[in-house]
Structures are given as C-alpha cells and as structure tokens.
Amino acid sequence: MNDAAPAPVPRKRARVRAPELIGKGGWLNTGGKELSLADLRGKCVVVDFWTFCCINCLHVLDELRELEEKHRDTVVIIGVHSPKFVHEAEHAAVVDAVERYEVHHPVLDDPELATWKQYAVRAWPTLVVIDPEGYIVAQHAGEGHAHAIAKLVEELEAEHEAKGTLRRGDGPYVAPEPVASDLRFPGKAVLLPSGNLLVSDTTRHQLVELDADGESVVRRVGTGERGFGGDGFSEPQGLALLPDGRVVVADTVNHALRTYDPATGHVETVAGTGRQWWQGSPTSGPALEVDLSSPWDVAWWQGKVWIAMAGVHQLWTWDPESGTVAVAAGTTNEGLLDGPAAEAWFAQPSGLAAAGDRLWVADSETSALRYVHPTDTGYAVTSAVGTGLFDFGHRDGDAGQALLQHPLGVTALPDGSVAVSDTYNHALRRYDPATGQVTTLATDLREPSDAVLVGGDIVVVESARHRLTRLRLPEEAVRVESVAHRTQRAATEVAPGTLRLDVVFQAPGGQKLDTRYGPSTRLLVSSTPPELLAGGEGAGTDLFRELVLSPEVTEGVLHVSAMAASCDDDPANEYPACHVHQQDWGVPVRVTAGGASRLPLVLAGMDEAAAQ
C-alpha cells in the first residue's frame, strides 16, 4: 500500500509561444551579454514592461523585490523598458533610471517599442509570465499582482520540477560597478534658516545637509539603506520647511511623511502607515492610521502641509495641529481636468510651490503646470500650461500652445512668475501669469527635478548629474527651437459603431472574487475628446461594456480604469486575505472600416478568445 500523496494535477492553461525579446538599445545588468529566450529556458520568466516616468511601474518594481529574492534560483525577471516620452528613449536616461530605482535584474532597452508590439501590450505596467518551456501562461496589467504571480510561480516550479524542465541556479543578472559621489540622483532641496541646503539624496535613501556653497557635506541623515524605523528612509523626495523650524519629508517609497529637526537631528513619522493606499481605503482620519501612496512633494500653504500624492493622482493635506490627513483635490482618475478641487483630475503631481493665494503644481504625466486657488465654496484647479497625457515638447510663447516634457518641480519667483524644472527637456522654464507667456531660462541641465531661490540666484537640483547647480536668474530668456511631440504608441484600429470592451480578469489560483460586501469589480470609461463616445461612458460594476463610437470623430483616446478584488477561497477561514488589482489604460484608437469590433484589456490572466 502506498501512502504517498498523489502529485498535484497541473491546472490547464492556454499556451502561447512567447515572442523573442528584441530592443535597439540592447541589454543592461547582464555584464554586456545579449540575452534571448533560449538562454532563459528552464526558468520561470516574468517580463515587466515599464517606463521610468510611470509611478505605477515604480510601485511594481517594489512589489517584485520579494519575489525576486525568494525565488532567485528559479525566477528571472526581465524588465523591458518601453518609453512614453522622447527623453525616455535615450539610452543614457535608461541607464540612469536602472540605477536610480535599484533595478536588480536584466533590462532590455526597447526605444522603438518592438517587443511591446510583439506582446500586444497596451499599458504601463504590464507583467507577462513565461513558463520554463517558453510559453506565455499569464498576463497582468497594473499593480497589486505580486501575490498572484508568486502563487503561479509556485505552481510552475512544482509542475516543471516534476517534468524535469525546471533549471535551478543563478540567473543572468550582473550588478554594475558602483559610482562614488556625494549625491546620487538627488530629488528635492530646501533652504534652511542657517543658510545651508537640505537635499533628498533619493537613491541613497538619505537626507544630506550641504554648506551654503551647495557642495560641502555638513551631515547625512539616514542609514543609506532602505528602512522605515528610526531615521531610515526609502527614496525620499519632497522637502518643506515648517513654521516651527522642522522639515517635513515626503518619504516616497515608505508611503509616509516624516519630519526632521535640523537642531536635534530627530526624525519622526507623522503621517502614513508604511503601506500603500488602495481603492476603498480611508481617505481621511488620524494621520498615522491612514495609508498614503507615493507622496512626491510637500508644501506649507494655507496653514497645512499640502502633499503631491503622485501614486493616486491627487493632492492631500496633513494638518499638524489636528494630526489628520485628508484628500484635498483629485478623484484618482489620471488625466487633465480642471474645475472644483473634488472633481479635478491630475496625473502624477510631483512638484509644489506656494505663492500667495496660489499653490502651483507640476503635473508630470500631463506635462502641465497647474495651480490650486481658493473659491467661495472651497478650492478649484486651473491649468496654466499643458493639454493632456499625450502632448509634450519644448515650445515657448503663449501658454495656450506652450509645451513642457514631464516636469517634476516648480519654484515661485519674487516677481510673481514661476520657474518650472522641465525635467525631460533638461531645462528651466518660466511662466509669467501677468503676460501668459512661457520662456526658457536655462538649458543643458541634466534632468532638473527642483530649484531653490538663494538670494539673487536659483539653485537647481540636477538629478542625473548628481549635483546642485547655481545659476544667476537671467535678465533675458534663452531662445530655444520649438519642438512638439505626441506619444509614439500606435493607435488601435477599431470599427465604427459599437465596440465591445472586455476587461479580462481571472482570479488567481486559490482565490475568488470578493462579493461579501457587494460587487467586487469596478469599471470607469471616458474619452478624449469626450465626443468620441456617443454611449457607454461612465462608471459601472461589470468588467465589460458596449461602447458606441460617434460617427463624427475618427480618432481619440479611450480612458479605461478597472478594479477587481479577490480573496483566498477557504471556507474555514473567517478572515481570508484579500487583494486589490487595478489598472488605468489610455488606449489611442483610430476608427476605420476594417478595424476590430472588440477591445480586450487584460487586467489579470489570459484573453482566451485571442489565444484560440
């Protein structure tokens, strides 16, 4: 009699052969070796389509770190860098980003989106799982999928260990040589009452106090390693001086606000739990009990600390007096929409500057300069420069037609104008509300991410040159040849009339949709221009929708936001672990007679209709 437990029966999966990984920029983190799928045979491969401007992509990099470490002998993560902005197609910028965000796996630089197109990817970030025999077994878009991929990896390990097709051992990752410098990808800076400058040394997870010369290191704050306890930080960014002399710090990857007292060196957590905010979580309450999401910058305005909450496309506030946080502007929808603060849309707000009755906002993903201002009924949001998610460039002149490219910082100037750290244009720009004109103050700044006024000078944080650069505010602007861009993603051709939208979601193995408290899915659809849709826009709980395309509009962008919650399927467990999966898509479409009548967007799983 054999008492051994029977071998697990592998789940039946759709099997699609994975296309080859190709990219004109070549490979990083491989010691100079070119990789192919044949080199990866025998491993569970997770292909991460990402771009370094995308906050959701940065969240996924952090989500994957535990999987990468736990399964290092069976799993190979491959990053495929697929640019949105022109600057992101520069190879040197990708090299910088891989170091900046501590990417510890091979990365393919694909500036022409060749592999993106081969895998029919539609959104950043997208994760594709390839089994040890080279077949695609799952696709996931957006955040929150690490647990599902970990479960799938365990199944693949067992299945292919039994078949003899699993190959254990070290992967192809080769760490680059470290580089010595006082700062490494600094993010933001603030002028201290002493005349010294405090800088967030983002990649080294520290704050660095520099002498008034902007070069000599006075002290470092933080261990230099990722951490949350004590004086540990994780990729800190924004800094703002409080009335009591402390500095509030946007501790970005810890999803928290900290304070640092330059007089005593004391660091304290004042908002956030260390966990990332998800849809359905509280949006106000005691500051240390409410989750935050990638706070990128902070500013003292109207008696509170305003927070550029890049991870959820909103502005929040922290009130030191009451010890509470609350949403102040934005809906979590990603885009550019002005109006009452509660109805406005942002896209990764990343820079703040208070100036009188205006709070200026660098809204990075829309390449926009915007501001919040009081009204009789609260606050409103107005755009000064920028038109939306897909138009960017370097164009001066009237603000209505001027263009920026992914700005990360904004600085109020004494004359009422504002300087914009136009990060991906490597420039410092100026907007004058009095004239409505945009000009260029300086060029040849490598990824400027912030600037600070010091007397008659402006000190620019040159993030990718790892230094602060002092400039005299020029009397006249620099003349720059105008250039305009649109995102290079190819439009999806769709047929006129009715378009079936299917968001594909398959709950991970051992889980089911969580319906205990009502519908566990959500779908929100809109378009740019709004006239593209004659029907089907708005919110609902089904993950499919019949969209009616207007016969008057031939091209535009469909904005689709989907969320699904799944829980462990264990009747014996009264409090099963639950997980939220969510993603926003902006799908450029062109209406043509030969186009598709169905638009599938994979949130998690495989589109069986397309695989057949």
XYZ file of C-alpha atoms in Angstrom:
612
model
C 0.000 0.000 0.000
C 1.406 3.411 -0.986
C 0.509 6.241 1.424
C 2.326 8.940 -0.585
C 0.167 11.916 -1.518
C -0.751 11.994 -5.187
C 1.179 14.509 -7.306
C -0.735 17.730 -7.894
C -2.597 17.866 -11.165
C -1.376 20.879 -13.138
C -4.007 23.443 -13.990
C -4.815 23.537 -17.677
C -3.628 26.806 -19.181
C -3.722 28.456 -22.558
C -0.286 28.074 -24.147
C 1.028 30.780 -26.417
C 4.649 30.732 -27.544
C 6.463 33.821 -26.222
C 7.865 36.156 -28.901
C 11.591 36.918 -28.816
C 12.869 39.834 -26.718
C 14.329 42.477 -29.030
C 15.278 46.097 -28.428
C 17.510 48.508 -30.287
C 19.017 49.859 -27.061
C 20.423 46.483 -26.004
C 20.730 44.899 -22.581
C 21.618 46.325 -19.173
C 22.617 44.480 -15.989
C 23.959 41.454 -17.909
C 27.676 42.250 -17.955
C 27.421 43.116 -21.642
C 25.806 39.832 -22.712
C 22.881 39.753 -25.149
C 20.044 37.550 -23.886
C 17.493 35.507 -25.783
C 14.528 33.417 -24.651
C 16.619 30.317 -25.357
C 19.073 31.477 -22.677
C 16.176 31.635 -20.210
C 14.725 28.200 -20.945
C 14.190 26.223 -17.748
C 13.403 29.355 -15.718
C 10.108 30.958 -14.793
C 10.380 34.321 -16.535
C 8.447 37.437 -15.541
C 8.651 40.136 -18.217
C 7.967 43.596 -16.776
C 7.021 46.212 -19.388
C 7.786 49.523 -17.707
C 8.884 53.094 -18.280
C 10.639 55.183 -15.710
C 8.198 58.125 -15.713
C 5.333 55.890 -14.592
C 4.587 55.826 -10.853
C 2.623 52.573 -11.198
C 5.691 50.996 -12.824
C 7.809 52.098 -9.877
C 5.265 50.559 -7.490
C 5.542 47.260 -9.379
C 9.350 47.320 -9.161
C 8.940 47.445 -5.379
C 6.223 44.755 -5.397
C 8.523 42.377 -7.275
C 11.522 42.695 -4.931
C 10.307 39.979 -2.529
C 9.500 37.557 -5.370
C 12.900 38.265 -6.910
C 14.674 37.429 -3.668
C 12.594 34.434 -2.573
C 12.730 32.605 -5.925
C 16.115 33.781 -7.149
C 17.170 30.252 -8.249
C 14.064 29.596 -10.387
C 12.710 33.022 -11.442
C 14.249 35.553 -13.805
C 12.636 38.964 -14.008
C 13.305 40.780 -17.261
C 12.496 44.473 -17.472
C 11.568 45.700 -20.938
C 11.876 49.463 -20.912
C 9.187 50.830 -23.237
C 9.288 54.652 -23.371
C 6.381 57.076 -23.380
C 8.335 60.351 -23.532
C 11.067 61.160 -26.062
C 13.628 61.561 -23.284
C 12.904 58.017 -22.093
C 14.086 56.680 -25.447
C 17.601 57.972 -24.726
C 19.819 55.064 -23.730
C 21.755 57.091 -21.144
C 18.481 58.012 -19.439
C 17.501 54.333 -19.179
C 20.921 53.502 -17.717
C 20.367 56.238 -15.121
C 16.858 55.020 -14.290
C 18.021 51.433 -13.741
C 20.492 52.669 -11.146
C 18.179 55.330 -9.705
C 15.423 52.818 -8.893
C 17.768 49.974 -7.889
C 16.623 47.555 -10.583
C 18.416 44.307 -9.767
C 17.543 42.271 -12.847
C 18.337 42.396 -16.580
C 16.693 45.212 -18.526
C 16.119 45.347 -22.274
C 16.140 48.894 -23.649
C 13.405 48.897 -26.322
C 13.197 52.536 -27.522
C 11.128 51.678 -30.617
C 8.586 49.536 -28.673
C 9.400 46.487 -30.796
C 8.861 43.926 -28.033
C 5.896 45.924 -26.657
C 4.196 45.482 -30.047
C 5.112 41.785 -30.323
C 3.450 41.114 -26.959
C 0.429 43.346 -27.813
C 0.932 45.345 -24.606
C -1.482 48.237 -24.088
C -0.475 49.783 -20.776
C 2.329 50.526 -18.351
C 2.995 48.486 -16.308
C 2.231 45.060 -17.785
C 3.643 41.780 -16.461
C 3.846 38.669 -18.646
C 4.706 35.269 -17.141
C 6.555 32.768 -19.356
C 6.907 29.145 -18.245
C 10.199 27.185 -18.335
C 9.305 25.806 -21.785
C 8.913 29.265 -23.312
C 5.106 29.640 -23.308
C 3.148 32.625 -22.039
C 0.877 31.481 -19.208
C -0.422 34.757 -17.746
C -0.572 38.479 -18.265
C -1.261 41.138 -15.645
C -1.723 44.885 -16.117
C -1.331 47.436 -13.358
C -0.465 46.992 -9.703
C -1.319 44.510 -6.977
C -0.430 41.268 -8.781
C 2.689 40.181 -6.890
C 0.779 37.680 -4.742
C -0.892 36.129 -7.800
C 2.412 35.821 -9.647
C 4.062 34.297 -6.568
C 1.286 31.676 -6.421
C 1.643 30.950 -10.145
C 5.420 30.638 -9.809
C 4.995 28.034 -7.077
C 2.656 26.049 -9.349
C 5.098 26.309 -12.261
C 8.002 25.230 -10.058
C 6.153 22.097 -8.927
C 4.848 21.297 -12.414
C 8.177 21.688 -14.217
C 10.232 20.100 -11.443
C 8.078 17.003 -11.961
C 8.512 17.195 -15.756
C 12.263 17.747 -15.498
C 12.031 21.065 -17.338
C 12.947 23.346 -14.412
C 16.516 24.609 -14.233
C 17.708 25.898 -10.878
C 20.718 28.136 -10.327
C 21.852 31.713 -10.719
C 20.180 33.942 -13.265
C 21.801 36.282 -15.809
C 21.854 39.418 -13.612
C 25.256 41.109 -13.313
C 25.446 44.121 -10.990
C 27.064 47.262 -12.429
C 30.068 48.829 -10.728
C 29.099 51.370 -8.017
C 29.997 55.014 -8.600
C 31.319 57.309 -5.854
C 29.794 60.787 -5.453
C 28.449 62.944 -2.609
C 24.915 62.822 -4.051
C 23.270 60.123 -6.161
C 20.130 61.153 -8.050
C 19.091 63.895 -5.623
C 15.389 64.701 -5.774
C 14.420 67.931 -3.980
C 16.062 70.630 -1.873
C 15.087 73.254 0.690
C 16.920 76.279 2.106
C 17.392 76.020 5.878
C 17.315 79.079 8.202
C 21.049 78.556 8.719
C 21.698 79.244 5.043
C 22.614 75.614 4.409
C 20.745 73.445 1.904
C 18.992 70.179 2.766
C 18.762 67.735 -0.139
C 16.894 64.445 -0.513
C 19.566 62.005 -1.737
C 16.972 59.703 -3.215
C 18.896 56.651 -4.400
C 20.980 56.537 -1.205
C 17.831 56.808 0.979
C 19.212 59.750 2.932
C 18.906 63.455 3.562
C 22.131 65.391 3.044
C 22.811 68.818 4.530
C 25.177 70.852 2.383
C 27.016 74.025 3.279
C 25.793 77.286 1.725
C 28.170 76.613 -1.194
C 25.894 73.739 -2.225
C 28.835 71.313 -2.358
C 30.409 70.662 1.050
C 28.660 67.926 3.047
C 27.817 69.001 6.609
C 25.930 65.866 7.694
C 23.954 62.893 6.425
C 20.648 61.728 7.887
C 19.631 58.098 7.448
C 21.372 54.755 7.256
C 21.902 54.724 3.500
C 19.775 51.581 3.226
C 16.034 51.275 2.694
C 14.275 51.453 6.055
C 11.293 52.859 7.902
C 12.223 52.615 11.568
C 14.379 55.192 13.316
C 15.923 57.564 10.796
C 15.604 55.172 7.835
C 14.132 56.411 4.548
C 13.198 54.821 1.234
C 13.713 57.023 -1.826
C 12.804 60.321 -0.113
C 11.765 63.215 -2.371
C 9.950 66.417 -1.346
C 11.046 68.718 1.482
C 9.279 71.714 3.054
C 10.152 73.943 5.955
C 7.520 74.116 8.706
C 6.871 77.258 10.787
C 8.449 75.590 13.841
C 11.771 75.004 12.029
C 11.325 71.313 11.332
C 11.436 69.957 7.780
C 8.653 67.697 6.534
C 9.894 64.957 4.204
C 7.951 63.058 1.546
C 9.296 59.555 2.245
C 8.073 58.321 -1.100
C 8.536 54.538 -1.181
C 7.668 54.247 2.515
C 4.336 55.951 1.631
C 4.784 58.269 4.586
C 5.539 61.779 5.771
C 8.415 62.210 8.204
C 9.749 65.263 9.989
C 13.411 66.068 10.517
C 14.568 68.593 13.105
C 17.862 70.185 11.951
C 18.523 71.404 15.511
C 18.364 67.978 17.173
C 18.644 65.519 14.262
C 15.410 63.859 15.381
C 13.355 62.029 12.709
C 9.691 61.230 13.342
C 6.911 59.651 11.302
C 3.896 61.988 11.256
C 1.641 60.508 8.552
C 1.210 57.168 6.823
C 1.487 53.556 7.916
C 4.233 52.358 5.579
C 1.573 50.633 3.465
C 0.409 51.802 0.057
C -3.124 53.211 -0.266
C -5.578 51.156 -2.360
C -9.040 51.933 -3.649
C -11.547 51.524 -0.822
C -9.092 52.526 1.911
C -9.857 55.547 4.136
C -9.051 58.938 2.596
C -9.065 60.932 5.808
C -8.540 60.462 9.520
C -5.734 60.229 12.074
C -2.569 60.726 10.060
C -0.719 57.702 11.432
C -3.644 55.372 10.687
C -4.318 56.292 7.032
C -2.318 54.748 4.174
C -0.642 57.098 1.659
C 0.622 56.417 -1.880
C 3.999 57.672 -3.099
C 3.961 61.233 -1.748
C 6.382 63.060 -4.090
C 6.447 66.632 -2.847
C 5.186 68.773 0.048
C 4.492 72.471 0.590
C 3.288 74.616 3.502
C 0.209 76.545 2.308
C -2.971 77.848 3.926
C -1.919 76.581 7.354
C -1.400 72.950 6.303
C 1.119 70.739 4.550
C -0.113 70.002 1.029
C 1.030 66.691 -0.421
C 1.539 65.844 -4.091
C 0.255 62.264 -3.864
C 1.729 61.020 -7.141
C 0.668 57.410 -6.586
C -3.065 58.188 -6.738
C -3.075 61.391 -8.843
C -4.357 63.577 -6.015
C -3.395 66.336 -3.607
C -3.819 65.599 0.098
C -3.222 67.681 3.212
C -1.655 66.985 6.595
C -2.721 69.216 9.473
C -0.009 69.198 12.162
C -2.382 70.797 14.687
C -5.077 68.106 14.495
C -2.759 65.301 13.401
C -5.048 64.364 10.500
C -4.776 63.834 6.753
C -7.435 64.286 4.067
C -7.874 64.382 0.308
C -7.866 67.990 -0.903
C -8.112 67.661 -4.699
C -8.400 64.978 -7.366
C -10.528 61.882 -7.923
C -7.753 59.253 -8.505
C -8.616 59.330 -12.229
C -5.499 60.082 -14.269
C -5.707 62.965 -16.711
C -6.046 66.725 -17.020
C -9.398 68.116 -15.945
C -9.892 71.494 -14.298
C -12.711 72.665 -12.043
C -13.718 72.255 -8.398
C -10.927 70.529 -6.470
C -13.035 67.452 -5.670
C -13.762 66.883 -9.379
C -10.358 67.709 -10.902
C -8.077 65.121 -12.473
C -4.302 65.056 -12.036
C -1.594 62.786 -13.438
C 1.276 62.157 -11.039
C 1.565 65.579 -9.414
C 5.249 65.759 -8.492
C 6.142 69.345 -7.596
C 4.521 72.017 -5.378
C 5.229 75.674 -4.654
C 3.160 78.026 -2.522
C 2.824 81.645 -3.678
C 0.200 83.824 -2.032
C -3.259 82.593 -2.927
C -1.945 80.009 -5.390
C -0.421 76.590 -4.906
C 1.496 75.775 -8.089
C 1.594 72.136 -9.189
C 3.970 70.416 -11.612
C 1.666 67.712 -13.016
C 4.255 65.459 -14.584
C 2.400 62.904 -16.731
C 0.302 65.590 -18.441
C 3.425 67.755 -18.884
C 1.410 70.530 -17.272
C 1.760 73.480 -14.911
C -1.396 73.932 -12.840
C -2.481 75.741 -9.703
C -4.948 75.402 -6.837
C -6.708 78.537 -5.612
C -9.422 79.338 -3.068
C -13.010 79.959 -4.150
C -16.164 80.946 -2.307
C -17.003 77.252 -1.850
C -13.566 75.708 -1.310
C -10.767 75.262 -3.829
C -10.516 74.978 -7.600
C -7.856 73.725 -10.010
C -6.768 75.623 -13.138
C -4.229 74.676 -15.813
C -1.739 77.316 -16.965
C 0.323 75.182 -19.387
C -0.410 71.742 -20.832
C -3.205 69.943 -22.654
C -3.184 66.283 -21.579
C -1.455 62.936 -21.328
C -0.266 62.616 -24.919
C 1.152 66.002 -25.968
C 4.534 67.269 -24.836
C 7.637 69.002 -26.154
C 9.660 72.195 -25.800
C 7.753 75.198 -27.124
C 7.839 78.732 -25.727
C 5.382 81.572 -26.283
C 1.726 81.876 -25.415
C 0.823 79.461 -22.596
C -2.112 78.080 -24.562
C 0.233 76.471 -27.084
C 3.424 76.126 -24.991
C 4.764 72.645 -24.253
C 6.694 71.043 -21.389
C 8.004 67.471 -21.052
C 7.364 65.687 -17.731
C 8.204 68.493 -15.273
C 8.923 67.434 -11.691
C 9.473 70.738 -9.919
C 8.080 74.261 -9.630
C 9.518 77.292 -7.818
C 7.813 80.601 -7.015
C 9.872 83.623 -8.130
C 9.862 87.063 -6.442
C 8.162 88.826 -9.373
C 5.076 86.565 -9.234
C 6.179 84.275 -12.049
C 7.176 80.626 -11.547
C 10.191 78.586 -12.641
C 9.437 75.066 -13.836
C 12.007 72.285 -13.588
C 11.226 70.880 -17.047
C 12.829 67.564 -16.290
C 12.748 65.641 -19.573
C 13.666 68.746 -21.595
C 16.759 69.246 -19.364
C 15.670 72.864 -18.964
C 14.498 75.505 -16.527
C 11.375 77.223 -17.885
C 9.416 80.267 -16.708
C 5.703 81.045 -16.771
C 4.547 84.610 -16.175
C 0.868 84.837 -15.162
C 0.856 88.568 -15.927
C 1.670 88.083 -19.626
C 0.596 84.458 -20.129
C 3.995 83.754 -21.705
C 6.310 80.755 -21.298
C 10.051 81.231 -21.787
C 13.225 79.211 -21.257
C 15.644 80.358 -18.538
C 18.380 77.743 -18.961
C 19.167 74.590 -20.911
C 21.730 71.785 -20.641
C 20.552 70.835 -17.157
C 20.506 67.048 -16.787
C 17.037 66.022 -15.511
C 16.423 69.010 -13.222
C 13.887 67.962 -10.586
C 13.669 71.011 -8.301
C 15.061 74.506 -7.785
C 15.531 76.753 -4.737
C 15.913 80.526 -4.535
C 19.061 81.602 -2.673
C 19.398 85.382 -2.694
C 19.502 86.504 -6.309
C 20.454 83.041 -7.528
C 18.463 79.918 -8.254
C 19.986 76.605 -7.206
C 18.843 73.750 -9.463
C 18.811 70.092 -8.423
C 20.424 68.405 -11.436
C 19.287 64.923 -10.568
C 21.059 62.980 -13.325
C 24.308 64.949 -12.825
C 24.164 64.188 -9.083
C 24.728 67.793 -8.033
C 23.275 71.208 -7.272
C 23.938 73.887 -9.883
C 23.806 77.594 -9.007
C 22.518 79.937 -11.716
C 22.046 83.681 -11.802
C 18.416 84.377 -12.725
C 18.864 85.707 -16.262
C 17.586 89.085 -17.375
C 16.526 87.603 -20.715
C 15.281 84.172 -21.654
C 17.196 81.707 -23.819
C 15.924 81.171 -27.362
C 15.102 77.506 -27.993
C 13.982 75.991 -31.280
C 10.400 74.807 -30.914
C 9.692 71.086 -30.896
C 6.426 69.228 -30.286
C 5.808 65.519 -29.695
C 2.998 63.046 -29.255
C 3.282 59.646 -27.632
C 4.606 57.155 -30.184
C 2.263 54.306 -29.304
C 0.427 53.117 -32.400
C -3.325 53.670 -32.400
C -5.592 50.606 -32.219
C -7.833 50.446 -35.265
C -11.475 49.918 -34.289
C -14.597 49.578 -36.413
C -17.241 52.324 -36.414
C -20.437 51.830 -34.455
C -20.453 49.572 -31.415
C -17.207 48.485 -29.771
C -17.234 45.672 -27.209
C -14.842 46.463 -24.339
C -13.752 43.413 -22.334
C -11.538 43.763 -19.268
C -10.180 40.268 -18.770
C -9.799 39.233 -15.137
C -9.229 35.715 -13.838
C -8.834 35.361 -10.092
C -5.501 33.757 -9.144
C -5.455 30.098 -8.164
C -7.000 29.519 -4.740
C -8.875 32.816 -4.843
C -12.293 34.075 -5.854
C -13.938 37.439 -6.379
C -14.839 39.026 -3.055
C -18.594 39.674 -3.160
C -19.297 39.719 0.600
C -19.970 43.449 0.611
C -21.402 43.916 -2.858
C -19.794 43.960 -6.320
C -16.046 43.353 -6.258
C -15.316 44.886 -9.635
C -15.459 48.426 -10.990
C -15.133 49.890 -14.486
C -14.900 53.564 -15.417
C -14.769 54.677 -19.071
C -14.271 58.115 -20.616
C -12.610 59.516 -23.726
C -10.551 62.343 -25.185
C -12.174 64.136 -26.868
C -15.404 63.436 -24.938
C -17.277 63.464 -28.266
C -15.516 60.222 -29.300
C -18.083 58.267 -27.259
C -21.743 58.564 -28.155
C -22.598 55.983 -25.480
C -21.046 53.705 -22.869
C -19.089 56.233 -20.836
C -19.320 56.411 -17.036
C -18.969 54.031 -14.097
C -20.326 50.513 -13.590
C -19.582 47.231 -11.847
C -19.340 44.879 -14.857
C -15.927 44.341 -16.468
C -17.409 44.628 -19.950
C -19.131 47.463 -21.733
C -20.762 48.162 -25.096
C -19.245 51.428 -26.293
C -20.887 53.462 -29.040
C -18.415 55.420 -31.160
C -19.519 58.713 -32.620
C -19.616 58.793 -36.435
C -18.333 62.381 -36.261
C -14.978 61.580 -34.569
C -12.337 59.421 -36.261
C -9.622 59.243 -33.597
C -9.016 59.828 -29.914
C -8.123 58.104 -26.672
C -10.242 55.748 -24.603
C -9.585 56.078 -20.864
C -10.416 52.873 -19.012
C -9.989 52.330 -15.266
C -10.671 48.851 -13.843
C -10.513 47.356 -10.365
C -11.146 43.827 -9.060
C -10.846 42.464 -5.526
C -10.164 38.766 -4.898
C -9.868 36.835 -1.638
C -8.480 33.468 -0.591
C -11.109 30.802 -1.270
C -11.023 28.964 2.054
C -14.422 28.431 3.739
C -12.686 27.579 7.017
C -11.027 30.967 7.204
C -13.379 33.621 8.577
C -10.978 36.436 7.619
C -9.382 35.468 4.305
C -6.592 37.596 2.865
C -7.882 39.864 0.106
C -6.072 41.589 -2.732
C -6.931 44.530 -4.978
C -5.952 44.523 -8.652
C -6.261 47.795 -10.540
C -5.097 49.498 -13.708
C -5.740 52.593 -15.816
C -5.415 52.387 -19.589
C -5.195 55.213 -22.114
C -5.767 53.496 -25.460
C -5.254 55.606 -28.604
C -7.829 54.474 -31.185
C -8.479 55.214 -34.841
C -11.927 54.493 -36.298
C -11.672 52.676 -39.614
C -13.913 50.344 -41.592
C -11.548 47.375 -41.261
C -10.973 47.827 -37.532
C -11.777 45.487 -34.658
C -15.191 45.348 -33.049
C -13.780 44.066 -29.740
C -11.185 45.688 -27.488
C -9.761 43.280 -24.887
C -7.722 44.707 -21.996
C -6.110 42.123 -19.736
C -6.162 43.014 -16.048
C -5.110 39.511 -14.964
C -4.949 36.121 -16.661
C -5.136 35.356 -20.368
C -7.529 36.536 -23.055
C -8.781 33.087 -24.066
C -10.627 34.484 -27.092
C -7.396 35.851 -28.525
C -5.382 32.739 -27.602
C -7.634 30.376 -29.547
